[in-house]
Amino acid sequence: EADIYQTPRYLVIGTGKKITLECSQTMGHDKMYWYQQDPGMELHLIHYSYGVNSTEKGDLSSESTVSRIRTEHFPLTLESARPSHTSQYLCASSESRRGQETQYFGPGTRLLVL
Amino acid sequence: GQSLEQPSEVTAVEGAIVQINCTYQTSGFYGLSWYQQHDGGAPTFLSYNALDGLEETGRFSSFLSRSDSYGYLLLQELQMKDSASYFCAVSNTNAGKSTFGDGTTLTVKP
C-alpha cells in the first residue's frame, strides 16, 4: 500500500483565485512528480523533482509552479486559476530498485475552475 | 526525445486473452513498465521489464524485446474488473523519470 496523499480531492473555484494542491508521501522517496490528466486521456508530466530544492518542468507546459522544501512534501500552486486549468492533477513518487523505477500515485485532485 | 505507441482501445469478452502492444523510441532505454488505471482512479503499477523475455504475475504477463523496442501486456482469463486503461511507460538512464504512453482502454464484455 502506497503512502501518498493529496488534498483536496475535489476543488471548485472561481477564475483568478490562487490555489495550492498539496501532495505528501511518507515513503522517503526522493523523486516526485505532478501529472495533469483529463478524463479518459493520457498522463501529461508537468513538474518533477529529484529531491529537496530540485524542481524541473515536465513535458507539458504548465502555468503552475512547484516547490520541494521537504522530501515528503511537493505542493503545486496556480497563482491565478482559469477555466483551462480544469483537469485532474495526479501526484506521484517513485523509488528505484536495481534499476526498476516504480511510481506510486496519489488519489488525485479534481479541479474545476468556473 | 521519447515516444510510445499503444492502441487506443481494445475490446474482449470475459474469459478471453488479450494482448496490449507498446512500441517505443527512446535513448538510454532502461525498462518498460505497465500501469492500470480504473475510471476515476489513480494509476497503479502492474509490472516491469528490463530484460528480454516474459514476466508473469498471476493472470498478467509482460513481455519485452529490447532489440525490437517492443513490449506487450498479456491479460488472461479476463474478468469484468479488468476493464480499465493500461499505460506503458519507458524509463531511461538519462532522464531518470518515466514517459507514459497515451493509454489503451480495455473494455471487457460479458
CSV table of C-alpha atoms in Angstrom, one decimal:
chain,number,residue,atom,x,y,z
A,1,GLU,CA,0.0,0.0,0.0
A,2,ALA,CA,1.5,3.3,-1.1
A,3,ASP,CA,1.5,6.1,1.4
A,4,ILE,CA,1.0,9.2,-0.8
A,5,TYR,CA,-1.7,11.7,-0.1
A,6,GLN,CA,-3.3,14.5,-2.0
A,7,THR,CA,-5.6,17.3,-0.7
A,8,PRO,CA,-8.1,18.5,-1.6
A,9,ARG,CA,-9.6,15.6,-3.5
A,10,TYR,CA,-12.1,17.9,-5.2
A,11,LEU,CA,-11.9,21.7,-5.7
A,12,VAL,CA,-14.3,24.1,-7.3
A,13,ILE,CA,-13.0,27.6,-7.5
A,14,GLY,CA,-13.6,30.9,-9.3
A,15,THR,CA,-11.4,32.3,-12.0
A,16,GLY,CA,-8.5,34.4,-10.8
A,17,LYS,CA,-8.1,32.6,-7.4
A,18,LYS,CA,-4.8,31.4,-6.2
A,19,ILE,CA,-4.8,27.7,-5.3
A,20,THR,CA,-2.3,25.2,-3.9
A,21,LEU,CA,-2.7,21.5,-4.3
A,22,GLU,CA,-1.0,19.5,-1.6
A,23,CYS,CA,0.9,16.3,-2.0
A,24,SER,CA,2.8,14.4,0.6
A,25,GLN,CA,4.4,11.0,0.9
A,26,THR,CA,5.7,9.1,3.8
A,27,MET,CA,7.9,6.6,1.9
A,28,GLY,CA,11.0,8.7,1.9
A,29,HIS,CA,11.1,8.8,-1.9
A,30,ASP,CA,13.4,11.4,-3.4
A,31,LYS,CA,11.6,11.6,-6.8
A,32,MET,CA,8.2,13.2,-7.0
A,33,TYR,CA,6.0,14.1,-10.0
A,34,TRP,CA,2.9,16.1,-10.9
A,35,TYR,CA,0.8,14.9,-13.8
A,36,GLN,CA,-2.2,16.5,-15.4
A,37,GLN,CA,-4.9,14.2,-16.9
A,38,ASP,CA,-8.2,14.9,-18.5
A,39,PRO,CA,-10.9,12.2,-18.3
A,40,GLY,CA,-10.0,9.2,-20.4
A,41,MET,CA,-6.9,10.9,-21.7
A,42,GLU,CA,-3.2,10.5,-21.4
A,43,LEU,CA,-1.0,11.5,-18.5
A,44,HIS,CA,1.0,14.7,-19.0
A,45,LEU,CA,4.0,15.3,-16.8
A,46,ILE,CA,4.0,18.9,-15.8
A,47,HIS,CA,6.6,19.0,-13.0
A,48,TYR,CA,9.1,16.7,-11.3
A,49,SER,CA,11.7,16.8,-8.6
A,50,TYR,CA,14.7,14.6,-7.8
A,51,GLY,CA,15.0,15.8,-4.2
A,52,VAL,CA,14.9,18.7,-1.9
A,53,ASN,CA,15.4,22.1,-3.7
A,54,SER,CA,15.3,20.3,-7.0
A,55,THR,CA,12.4,21.1,-9.4
A,56,GLU,CA,12.1,20.7,-13.2
A,57,LYS,CA,9.4,21.4,-15.7
A,58,GLY,CA,7.9,18.4,-17.4
A,59,ASP,CA,7.0,17.6,-20.9
A,60,LEU,CA,3.8,19.7,-20.9
A,61,SER,CA,4.0,23.4,-20.4
A,62,SER,CA,2.1,24.5,-17.4
A,63,GLU,CA,1.4,27.8,-15.7
A,64,SER,CA,1.7,26.2,-12.3
A,65,THR,CA,4.7,26.2,-10.1
A,66,VAL,CA,6.1,23.7,-7.5
A,67,SER,CA,8.4,23.7,-4.6
A,68,ARG,CA,10.3,21.0,-2.8
A,69,ILE,CA,11.4,22.3,0.6
A,70,ARG,CA,11.0,18.9,2.4
A,71,THR,CA,11.4,15.4,1.0
A,72,GLU,CA,7.9,14.4,1.8
A,73,HIS,CA,6.1,17.5,0.5
A,74,PHE,CA,5.6,18.6,-3.1
A,75,PRO,CA,2.9,21.3,-3.4
A,76,LEU,CA,1.7,22.7,-6.7
A,77,THR,CA,0.5,26.3,-7.0
A,78,LEU,CA,-1.6,28.1,-9.5
A,79,GLU,CA,-1.3,31.8,-9.0
A,80,SER,CA,-4.4,32.7,-11.0
A,81,ALA,CA,-6.8,29.9,-11.8
A,82,ARG,CA,-8.5,29.8,-15.2
A,83,PRO,CA,-11.2,27.5,-16.7
A,84,SER,CA,-8.5,26.0,-18.9
A,85,HIS,CA,-6.9,24.6,-15.7
A,86,THR,CA,-9.9,22.4,-15.1
A,87,SER,CA,-8.5,18.9,-15.0
A,88,GLN,CA,-7.4,16.1,-12.7
A,89,TYR,CA,-3.9,16.5,-11.1
A,90,LEU,CA,-2.1,13.4,-10.0
A,91,CYS,CA,0.9,13.4,-7.8
A,92,ALA,CA,3.4,10.5,-7.7
A,93,SER,CA,6.6,9.5,-6.1
A,94,SER,CA,9.0,6.8,-7.1
A,95,GLU,CA,11.7,4.5,-5.9
A,96,SER,CA,14.4,2.8,-7.9
A,97,ARG,CA,15.4,-0.7,-7.0
A,98,ARG,CA,18.0,-2.5,-9.2
A,99,GLY,CA,17.2,-0.1,-12.0
A,100,GLN,CA,13.4,-0.6,-11.7
A,101,GLU,CA,11.5,2.6,-11.2
A,102,THR,CA,8.1,2.2,-9.7
A,103,GLN,CA,5.8,5.1,-9.5
A,104,TYR,CA,3.2,5.3,-6.7
A,105,PHE,CA,0.3,7.7,-7.4
A,106,GLY,CA,-1.8,9.6,-5.1
A,107,PRO,CA,-5.6,9.6,-5.4
A,108,GLY,CA,-5.6,12.8,-7.4
A,109,THR,CA,-7.2,16.2,-7.1
A,110,ARG,CA,-10.1,17.0,-9.4
A,111,LEU,CA,-10.1,20.8,-10.1
A,112,LEU,CA,-13.0,22.7,-11.7
A,113,VAL,CA,-12.4,26.4,-12.4
A,114,LEU,CA,-15.6,28.3,-13.1
B,1,GLY,CA,13.0,12.7,-27.4
B,2,GLN,CA,10.9,9.7,-26.4
B,3,SER,CA,7.7,8.4,-27.9
B,4,LEU,CA,5.5,5.4,-27.2
B,5,GLU,CA,2.7,3.9,-29.3
B,6,GLN,CA,-0.1,1.7,-28.0
B,7,PRO,CA,-3.6,1.0,-29.3
B,8,SER,CA,-6.2,3.4,-28.1
B,9,GLU,CA,-8.9,0.8,-27.5
B,10,VAL,CA,-9.2,-2.9,-27.1
B,11,THR,CA,-12.4,-4.9,-26.6
B,12,ALA,CA,-12.6,-8.5,-25.4
B,13,VAL,CA,-15.0,-10.9,-23.7
B,14,GLU,CA,-14.9,-12.4,-20.3
B,15,GLY,CA,-12.5,-15.4,-20.0
B,16,ALA,CA,-10.6,-14.4,-23.2
B,17,ILE,CA,-7.0,-13.5,-23.5
B,18,VAL,CA,-5.9,-10.0,-24.7
B,19,GLN,CA,-2.6,-8.6,-25.7
B,20,ILE,CA,-1.8,-4.8,-25.5
B,21,ASN,CA,1.2,-3.9,-27.5
B,22,CYS,CA,3.6,-1.0,-26.9
B,23,THR,CA,6.4,0.2,-29.2
B,24,TYR,CA,8.8,2.9,-28.1
B,25,GLN,CA,11.6,5.1,-29.2
B,26,THR,CA,14.0,6.4,-26.6
B,27,SER,CA,17.7,6.9,-26.0
B,28,GLY,CA,19.3,5.2,-23.0
B,29,PHE,CA,16.4,2.7,-22.5
B,30,TYR,CA,16.3,1.3,-19.0
B,31,GLY,CA,13.0,-0.5,-18.6
B,32,LEU,CA,9.3,-0.8,-19.6
B,33,SER,CA,6.6,-0.6,-17.0
B,34,TRP,CA,2.8,-1.2,-17.2
B,35,TYR,CA,0.2,0.7,-15.1
B,36,GLN,CA,-3.5,0.1,-14.7
B,37,GLN,CA,-6.0,2.9,-14.2
B,38,HIS,CA,-9.7,2.4,-13.5
B,39,ASP,CA,-12.1,5.1,-14.3
B,40,GLY,CA,-11.9,7.9,-11.8
B,41,GLY,CA,-8.9,6.2,-10.0
B,42,ALA,CA,-5.2,6.7,-10.0
B,43,PRO,CA,-2.7,4.6,-12.0
B,44,THR,CA,-1.3,1.5,-10.2
B,45,PHE,CA,1.9,-0.3,-11.0
B,46,LEU,CA,1.4,-3.7,-12.7
B,47,SER,CA,4.8,-4.9,-14.0
B,48,TYR,CA,8.3,-4.0,-15.1
B,49,ASN,CA,10.7,-5.5,-17.7
B,50,ALA,CA,14.3,-4.5,-18.0
B,51,LEU,CA,15.5,-7.7,-19.8
B,52,ASP,CA,14.1,-9.5,-22.8
B,53,GLY,CA,11.5,-12.1,-22.1
B,54,LEU,CA,8.3,-12.7,-20.3
B,55,GLU,CA,7.5,-11.7,-16.7
B,56,GLU,CA,4.4,-13.4,-15.2
B,57,THR,CA,2.4,-12.2,-12.3
B,58,GLY,CA,-0.8,-14.2,-11.9
B,59,ARG,CA,-3.2,-13.6,-14.8
B,60,PHE,CA,-1.0,-10.8,-16.1
B,61,SER,CA,2.2,-11.2,-18.0
B,62,SER,CA,4.5,-8.6,-19.6
B,63,PHE,CA,7.0,-9.2,-22.4
B,64,LEU,CA,9.9,-7.1,-23.7
B,65,SER,CA,12.1,-7.3,-26.8
B,66,ARG,CA,14.8,-4.6,-26.5
B,67,SER,CA,16.1,-5.3,-30.0
B,68,ASP,CA,12.6,-4.6,-31.4
B,69,SER,CA,11.8,-1.7,-29.0
B,70,TYR,CA,8.6,-3.5,-28.3
B,71,GLY,CA,6.7,-4.9,-25.4
B,72,TYR,CA,3.3,-6.2,-24.6
B,73,LEU,CA,1.0,-6.8,-21.6
B,74,LEU,CA,-0.9,-10.0,-21.7
B,75,LEU,CA,-4.1,-10.4,-19.7
B,76,GLN,CA,-5.5,-13.9,-19.3
B,77,GLU,CA,-8.9,-15.2,-18.1
B,78,LEU,CA,-10.3,-11.7,-18.5
B,79,GLN,CA,-12.7,-10.5,-15.8
B,80,MET,CA,-15.1,-7.6,-15.9
B,81,LYS,CA,-13.0,-5.8,-13.3
B,82,ASP,CA,-10.1,-5.8,-15.8
B,83,SER,CA,-11.9,-3.0,-17.8
B,84,ALA,CA,-9.6,-0.1,-17.3
B,85,SER,CA,-6.9,1.9,-19.1
B,86,TYR,CA,-3.5,0.4,-19.4
B,87,PHE,CA,-0.4,2.6,-19.8
B,88,CYS,CA,3.1,1.5,-20.9
B,89,ALA,CA,5.9,3.7,-19.6
B,90,VAL,CA,9.5,3.9,-20.5
B,91,SER,CA,12.3,4.8,-18.1
B,92,ASN,CA,15.7,5.8,-19.3
B,93,THR,CA,19.0,6.3,-17.7
B,94,ASN,CA,19.4,9.9,-18.8
B,95,ALA,CA,16.1,11.4,-17.5
B,96,GLY,CA,15.7,9.1,-14.5
B,97,LYS,CA,11.9,9.5,-15.0
B,98,SER,CA,9.3,7.6,-16.9
B,99,THR,CA,7.5,8.7,-20.0
B,100,PHE,CA,4.0,7.3,-20.3
B,101,GLY,CA,2.2,6.2,-23.5
B,102,ASP,CA,-1.3,7.5,-24.3
B,103,GLY,CA,-3.0,4.5,-22.7
B,104,THR,CA,-5.2,1.7,-24.0
B,105,THR,CA,-8.8,1.5,-22.9
B,106,LEU,CA,-9.7,-2.1,-22.4
B,107,THR,CA,-13.4,-3.0,-22.3
B,108,VAL,CA,-14.3,-6.5,-21.2
B,109,LYS,CA,-17.8,-7.6,-22.2
B,110,PRO,CA,-19.9,-10.4,-20.7
